[in-house]
Short mmCIF file of N, CA and C in Angstrom, two decimals:
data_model
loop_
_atom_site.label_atom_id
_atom_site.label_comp_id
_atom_site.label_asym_id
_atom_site.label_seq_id
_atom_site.Cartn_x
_atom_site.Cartn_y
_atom_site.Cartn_z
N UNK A 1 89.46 112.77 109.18
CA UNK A 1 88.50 113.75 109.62
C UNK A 1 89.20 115.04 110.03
N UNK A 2 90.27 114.60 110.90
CA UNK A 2 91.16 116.02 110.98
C UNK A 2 91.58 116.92 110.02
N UNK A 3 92.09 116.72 109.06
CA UNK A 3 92.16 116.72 107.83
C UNK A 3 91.32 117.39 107.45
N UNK A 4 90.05 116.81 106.75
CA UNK A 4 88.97 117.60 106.55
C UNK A 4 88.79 118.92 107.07
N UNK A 5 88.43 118.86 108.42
CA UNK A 5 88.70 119.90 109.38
C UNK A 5 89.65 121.17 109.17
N UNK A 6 90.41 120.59 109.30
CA UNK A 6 91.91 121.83 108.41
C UNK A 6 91.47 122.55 107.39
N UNK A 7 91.08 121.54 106.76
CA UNK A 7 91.09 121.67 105.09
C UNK A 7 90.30 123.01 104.96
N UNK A 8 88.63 123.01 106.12
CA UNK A 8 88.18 123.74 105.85
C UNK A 8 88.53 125.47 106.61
N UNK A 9 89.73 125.21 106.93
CA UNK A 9 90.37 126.36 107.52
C UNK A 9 90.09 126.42 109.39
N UNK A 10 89.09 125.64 109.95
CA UNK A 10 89.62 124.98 111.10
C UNK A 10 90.55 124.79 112.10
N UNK A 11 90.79 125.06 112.98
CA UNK A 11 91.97 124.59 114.10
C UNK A 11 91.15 123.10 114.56
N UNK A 12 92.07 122.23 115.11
CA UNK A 12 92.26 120.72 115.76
C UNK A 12 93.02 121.02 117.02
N UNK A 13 92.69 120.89 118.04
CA UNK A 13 93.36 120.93 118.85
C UNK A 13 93.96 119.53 119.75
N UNK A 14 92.40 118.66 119.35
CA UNK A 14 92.62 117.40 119.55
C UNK A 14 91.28 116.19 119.38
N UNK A 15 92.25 115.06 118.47
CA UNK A 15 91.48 113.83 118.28
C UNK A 15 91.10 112.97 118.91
N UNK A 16 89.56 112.79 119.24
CA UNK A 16 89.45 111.50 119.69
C UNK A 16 89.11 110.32 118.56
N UNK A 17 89.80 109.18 118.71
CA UNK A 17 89.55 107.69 117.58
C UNK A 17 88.44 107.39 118.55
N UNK A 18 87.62 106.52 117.53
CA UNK A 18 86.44 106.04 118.26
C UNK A 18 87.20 104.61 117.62
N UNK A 19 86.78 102.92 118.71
CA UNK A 19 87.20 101.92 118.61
C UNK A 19 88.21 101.32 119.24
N UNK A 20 89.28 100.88 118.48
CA UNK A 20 90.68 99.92 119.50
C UNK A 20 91.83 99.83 118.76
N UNK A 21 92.44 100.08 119.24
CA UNK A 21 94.15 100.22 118.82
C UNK A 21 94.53 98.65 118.49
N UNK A 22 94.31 98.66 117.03
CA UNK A 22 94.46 97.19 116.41
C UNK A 22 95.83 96.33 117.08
N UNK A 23 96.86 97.47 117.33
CA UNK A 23 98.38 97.61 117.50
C UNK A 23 98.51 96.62 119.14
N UNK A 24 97.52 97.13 119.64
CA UNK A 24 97.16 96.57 121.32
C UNK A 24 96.48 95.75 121.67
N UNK A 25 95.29 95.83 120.89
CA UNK A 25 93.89 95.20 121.26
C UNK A 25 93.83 93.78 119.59
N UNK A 26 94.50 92.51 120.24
CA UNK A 26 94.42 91.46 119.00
C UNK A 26 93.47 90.28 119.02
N UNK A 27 93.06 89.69 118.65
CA UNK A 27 92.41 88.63 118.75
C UNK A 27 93.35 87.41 119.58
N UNK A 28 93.54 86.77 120.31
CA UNK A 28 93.69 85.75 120.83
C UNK A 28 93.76 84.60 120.09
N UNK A 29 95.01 83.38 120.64
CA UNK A 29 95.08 81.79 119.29
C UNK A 29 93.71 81.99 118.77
N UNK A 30 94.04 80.90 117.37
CA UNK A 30 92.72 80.47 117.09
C UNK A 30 91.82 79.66 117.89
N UNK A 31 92.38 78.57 118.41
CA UNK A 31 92.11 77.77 119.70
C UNK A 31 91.34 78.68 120.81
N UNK A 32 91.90 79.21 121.14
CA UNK A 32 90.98 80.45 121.93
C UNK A 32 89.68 81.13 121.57
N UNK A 33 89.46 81.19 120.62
CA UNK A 33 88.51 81.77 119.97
C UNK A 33 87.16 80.75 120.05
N UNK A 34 85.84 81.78 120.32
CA UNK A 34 84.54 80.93 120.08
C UNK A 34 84.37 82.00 118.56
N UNK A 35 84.15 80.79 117.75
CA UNK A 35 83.30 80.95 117.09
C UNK A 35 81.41 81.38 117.01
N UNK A 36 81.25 82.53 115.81
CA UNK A 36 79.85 82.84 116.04
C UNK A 36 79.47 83.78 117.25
N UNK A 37 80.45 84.55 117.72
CA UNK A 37 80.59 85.26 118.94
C UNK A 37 80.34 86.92 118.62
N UNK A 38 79.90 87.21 118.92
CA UNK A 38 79.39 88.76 118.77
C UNK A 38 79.32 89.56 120.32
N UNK A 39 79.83 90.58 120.72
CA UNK A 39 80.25 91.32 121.63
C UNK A 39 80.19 92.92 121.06
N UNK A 40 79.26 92.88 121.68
CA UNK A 40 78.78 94.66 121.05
C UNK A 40 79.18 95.40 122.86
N UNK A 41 80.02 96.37 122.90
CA UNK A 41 80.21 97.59 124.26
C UNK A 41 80.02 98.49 123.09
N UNK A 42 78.94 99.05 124.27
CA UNK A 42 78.18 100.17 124.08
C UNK A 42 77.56 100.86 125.62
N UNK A 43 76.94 101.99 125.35
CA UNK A 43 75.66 102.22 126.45
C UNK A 43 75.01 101.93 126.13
N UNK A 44 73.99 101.04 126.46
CA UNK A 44 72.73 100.78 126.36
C UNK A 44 71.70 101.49 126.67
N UNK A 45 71.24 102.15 125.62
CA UNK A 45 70.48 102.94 125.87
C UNK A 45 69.16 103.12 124.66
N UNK A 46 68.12 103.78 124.72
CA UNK A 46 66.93 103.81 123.61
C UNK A 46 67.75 104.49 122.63
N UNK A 47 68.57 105.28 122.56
CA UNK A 47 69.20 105.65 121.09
C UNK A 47 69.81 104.37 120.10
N UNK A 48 70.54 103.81 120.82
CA UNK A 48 71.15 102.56 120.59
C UNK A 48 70.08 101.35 120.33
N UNK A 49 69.60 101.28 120.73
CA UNK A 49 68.26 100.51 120.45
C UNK A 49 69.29 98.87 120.57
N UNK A 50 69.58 98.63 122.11
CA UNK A 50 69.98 97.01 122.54
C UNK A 50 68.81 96.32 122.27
N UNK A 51 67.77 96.28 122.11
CA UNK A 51 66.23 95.41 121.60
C UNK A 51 66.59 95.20 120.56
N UNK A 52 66.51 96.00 119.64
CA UNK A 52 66.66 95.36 118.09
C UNK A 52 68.00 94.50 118.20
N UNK A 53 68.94 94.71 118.29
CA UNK A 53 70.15 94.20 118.21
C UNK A 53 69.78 92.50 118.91
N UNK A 54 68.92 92.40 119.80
CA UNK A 54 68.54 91.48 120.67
C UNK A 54 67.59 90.42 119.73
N UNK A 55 67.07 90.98 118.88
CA UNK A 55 65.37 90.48 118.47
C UNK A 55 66.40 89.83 116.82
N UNK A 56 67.41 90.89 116.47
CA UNK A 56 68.14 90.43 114.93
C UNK A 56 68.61 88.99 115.38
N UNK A 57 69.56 89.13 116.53
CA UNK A 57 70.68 87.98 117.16
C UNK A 57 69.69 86.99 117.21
N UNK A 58 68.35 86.97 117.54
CA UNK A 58 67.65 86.03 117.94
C UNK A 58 67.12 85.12 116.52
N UNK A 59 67.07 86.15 115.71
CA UNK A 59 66.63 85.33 114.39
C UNK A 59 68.02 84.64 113.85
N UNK A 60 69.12 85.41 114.12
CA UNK A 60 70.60 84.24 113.42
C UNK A 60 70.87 83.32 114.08
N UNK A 61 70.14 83.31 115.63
CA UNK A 61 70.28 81.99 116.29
C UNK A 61 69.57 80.88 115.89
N UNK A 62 68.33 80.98 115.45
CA UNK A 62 67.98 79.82 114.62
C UNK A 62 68.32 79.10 113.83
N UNK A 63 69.51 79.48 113.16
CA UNK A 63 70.58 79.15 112.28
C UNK A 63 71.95 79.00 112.46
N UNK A 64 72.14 79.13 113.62
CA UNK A 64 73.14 79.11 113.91
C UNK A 64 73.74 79.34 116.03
N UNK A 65 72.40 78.04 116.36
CA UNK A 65 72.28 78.05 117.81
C UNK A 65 73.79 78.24 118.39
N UNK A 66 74.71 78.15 117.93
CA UNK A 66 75.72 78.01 119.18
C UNK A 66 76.40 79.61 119.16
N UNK A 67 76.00 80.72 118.32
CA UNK A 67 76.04 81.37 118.77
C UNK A 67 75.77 82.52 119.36
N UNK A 68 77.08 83.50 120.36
CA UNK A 68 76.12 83.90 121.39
C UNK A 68 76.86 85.17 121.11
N UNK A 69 75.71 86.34 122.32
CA UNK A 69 75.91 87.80 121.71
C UNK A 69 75.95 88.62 123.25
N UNK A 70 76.79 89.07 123.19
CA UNK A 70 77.00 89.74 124.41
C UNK A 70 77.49 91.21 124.57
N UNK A 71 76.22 91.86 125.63
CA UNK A 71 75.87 93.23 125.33
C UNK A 71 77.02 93.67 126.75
N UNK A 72 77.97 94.79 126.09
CA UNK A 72 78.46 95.09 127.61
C UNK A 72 78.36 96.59 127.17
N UNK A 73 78.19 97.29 128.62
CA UNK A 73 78.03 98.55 128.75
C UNK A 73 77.34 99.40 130.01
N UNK A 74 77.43 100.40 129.73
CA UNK A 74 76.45 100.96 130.83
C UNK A 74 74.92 100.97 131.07
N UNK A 75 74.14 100.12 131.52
CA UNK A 75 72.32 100.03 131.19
C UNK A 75 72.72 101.15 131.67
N UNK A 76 71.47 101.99 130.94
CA UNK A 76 70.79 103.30 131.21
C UNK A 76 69.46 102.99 131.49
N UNK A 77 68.54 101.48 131.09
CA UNK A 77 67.56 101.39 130.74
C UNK A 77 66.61 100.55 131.77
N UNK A 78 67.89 100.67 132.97
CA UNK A 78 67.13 99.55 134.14
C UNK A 78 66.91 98.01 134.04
N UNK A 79 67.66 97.35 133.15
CA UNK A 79 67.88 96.49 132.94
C UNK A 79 66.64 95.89 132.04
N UNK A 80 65.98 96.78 131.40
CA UNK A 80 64.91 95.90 130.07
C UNK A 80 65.36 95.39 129.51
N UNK A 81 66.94 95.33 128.73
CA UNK A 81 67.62 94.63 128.15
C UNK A 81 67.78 93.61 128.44
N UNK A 82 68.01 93.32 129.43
CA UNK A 82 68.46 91.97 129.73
C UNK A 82 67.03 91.19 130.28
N UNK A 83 66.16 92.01 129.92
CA UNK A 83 64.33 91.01 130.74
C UNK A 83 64.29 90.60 129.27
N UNK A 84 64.69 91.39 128.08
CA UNK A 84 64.08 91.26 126.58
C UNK A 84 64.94 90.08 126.64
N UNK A 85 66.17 90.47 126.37
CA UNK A 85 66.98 89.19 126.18
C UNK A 85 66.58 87.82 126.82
N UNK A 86 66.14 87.66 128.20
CA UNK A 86 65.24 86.72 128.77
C UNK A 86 64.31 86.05 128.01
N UNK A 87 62.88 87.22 127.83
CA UNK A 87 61.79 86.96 126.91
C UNK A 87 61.88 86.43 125.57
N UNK A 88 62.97 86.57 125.34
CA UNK A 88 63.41 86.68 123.42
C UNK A 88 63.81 85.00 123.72
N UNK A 89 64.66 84.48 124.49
CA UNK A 89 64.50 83.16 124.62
C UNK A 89 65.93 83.01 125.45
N UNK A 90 65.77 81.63 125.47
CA UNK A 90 67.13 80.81 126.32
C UNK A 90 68.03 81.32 125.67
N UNK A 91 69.71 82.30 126.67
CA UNK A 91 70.72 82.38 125.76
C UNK A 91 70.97 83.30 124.39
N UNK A 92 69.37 84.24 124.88
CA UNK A 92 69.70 84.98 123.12
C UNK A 92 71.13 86.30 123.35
N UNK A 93 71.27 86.23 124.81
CA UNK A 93 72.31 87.16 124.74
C UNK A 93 72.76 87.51 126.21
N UNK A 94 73.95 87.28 126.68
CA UNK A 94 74.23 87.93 128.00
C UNK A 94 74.20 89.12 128.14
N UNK A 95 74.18 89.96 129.07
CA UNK A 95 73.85 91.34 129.09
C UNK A 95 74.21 91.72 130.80
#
């Protein structure tokens, strides 16, 4: 993207990466690992739409009960997220 930027005659003064420094941030043994595990950080917020994400997880749980989806971030939303996640059923997602 910087790059780009240049390209179009542009100054950069400075990059932010969005994500995790593969180099730092690794997955843990296999042994360690849950399977079927989904961990979305984010803000939670109506742009982001944590409901849908809540209501999808809930339909792959039918197929695949053991796993689980966990919302971390900043609520913006007063905690509806986590009443949906409630309503949506047993376990559809920590939050």
């Amino acid at each position: 993207m910087a790059a780009q930027v240049r390209g179009a005659g542009h100054r950069v003064d400075r990059q932010v990466v969005l994500g995790i420094d593969p180099e730092r941030y690794t997955p843990g043994p296999a042994s360690e690992r849950r399977p079927h595990r989904v961990c979305c950080v984010a803000s939670l917020n109506r742009v982001k739409d944590p409901g849908l994400l809540v209501e999808a997880f809930a339909l792959r749980r039918r197929k695949l009960p053991a796993a689980t989806l966990e919302l971390i971030g900043e609520d913006t939303l007063a905690g509806a997220t986590a009443r949906h996640a409630e309503r949506t059923g047993p376990g559809a997602a920590a939050v």
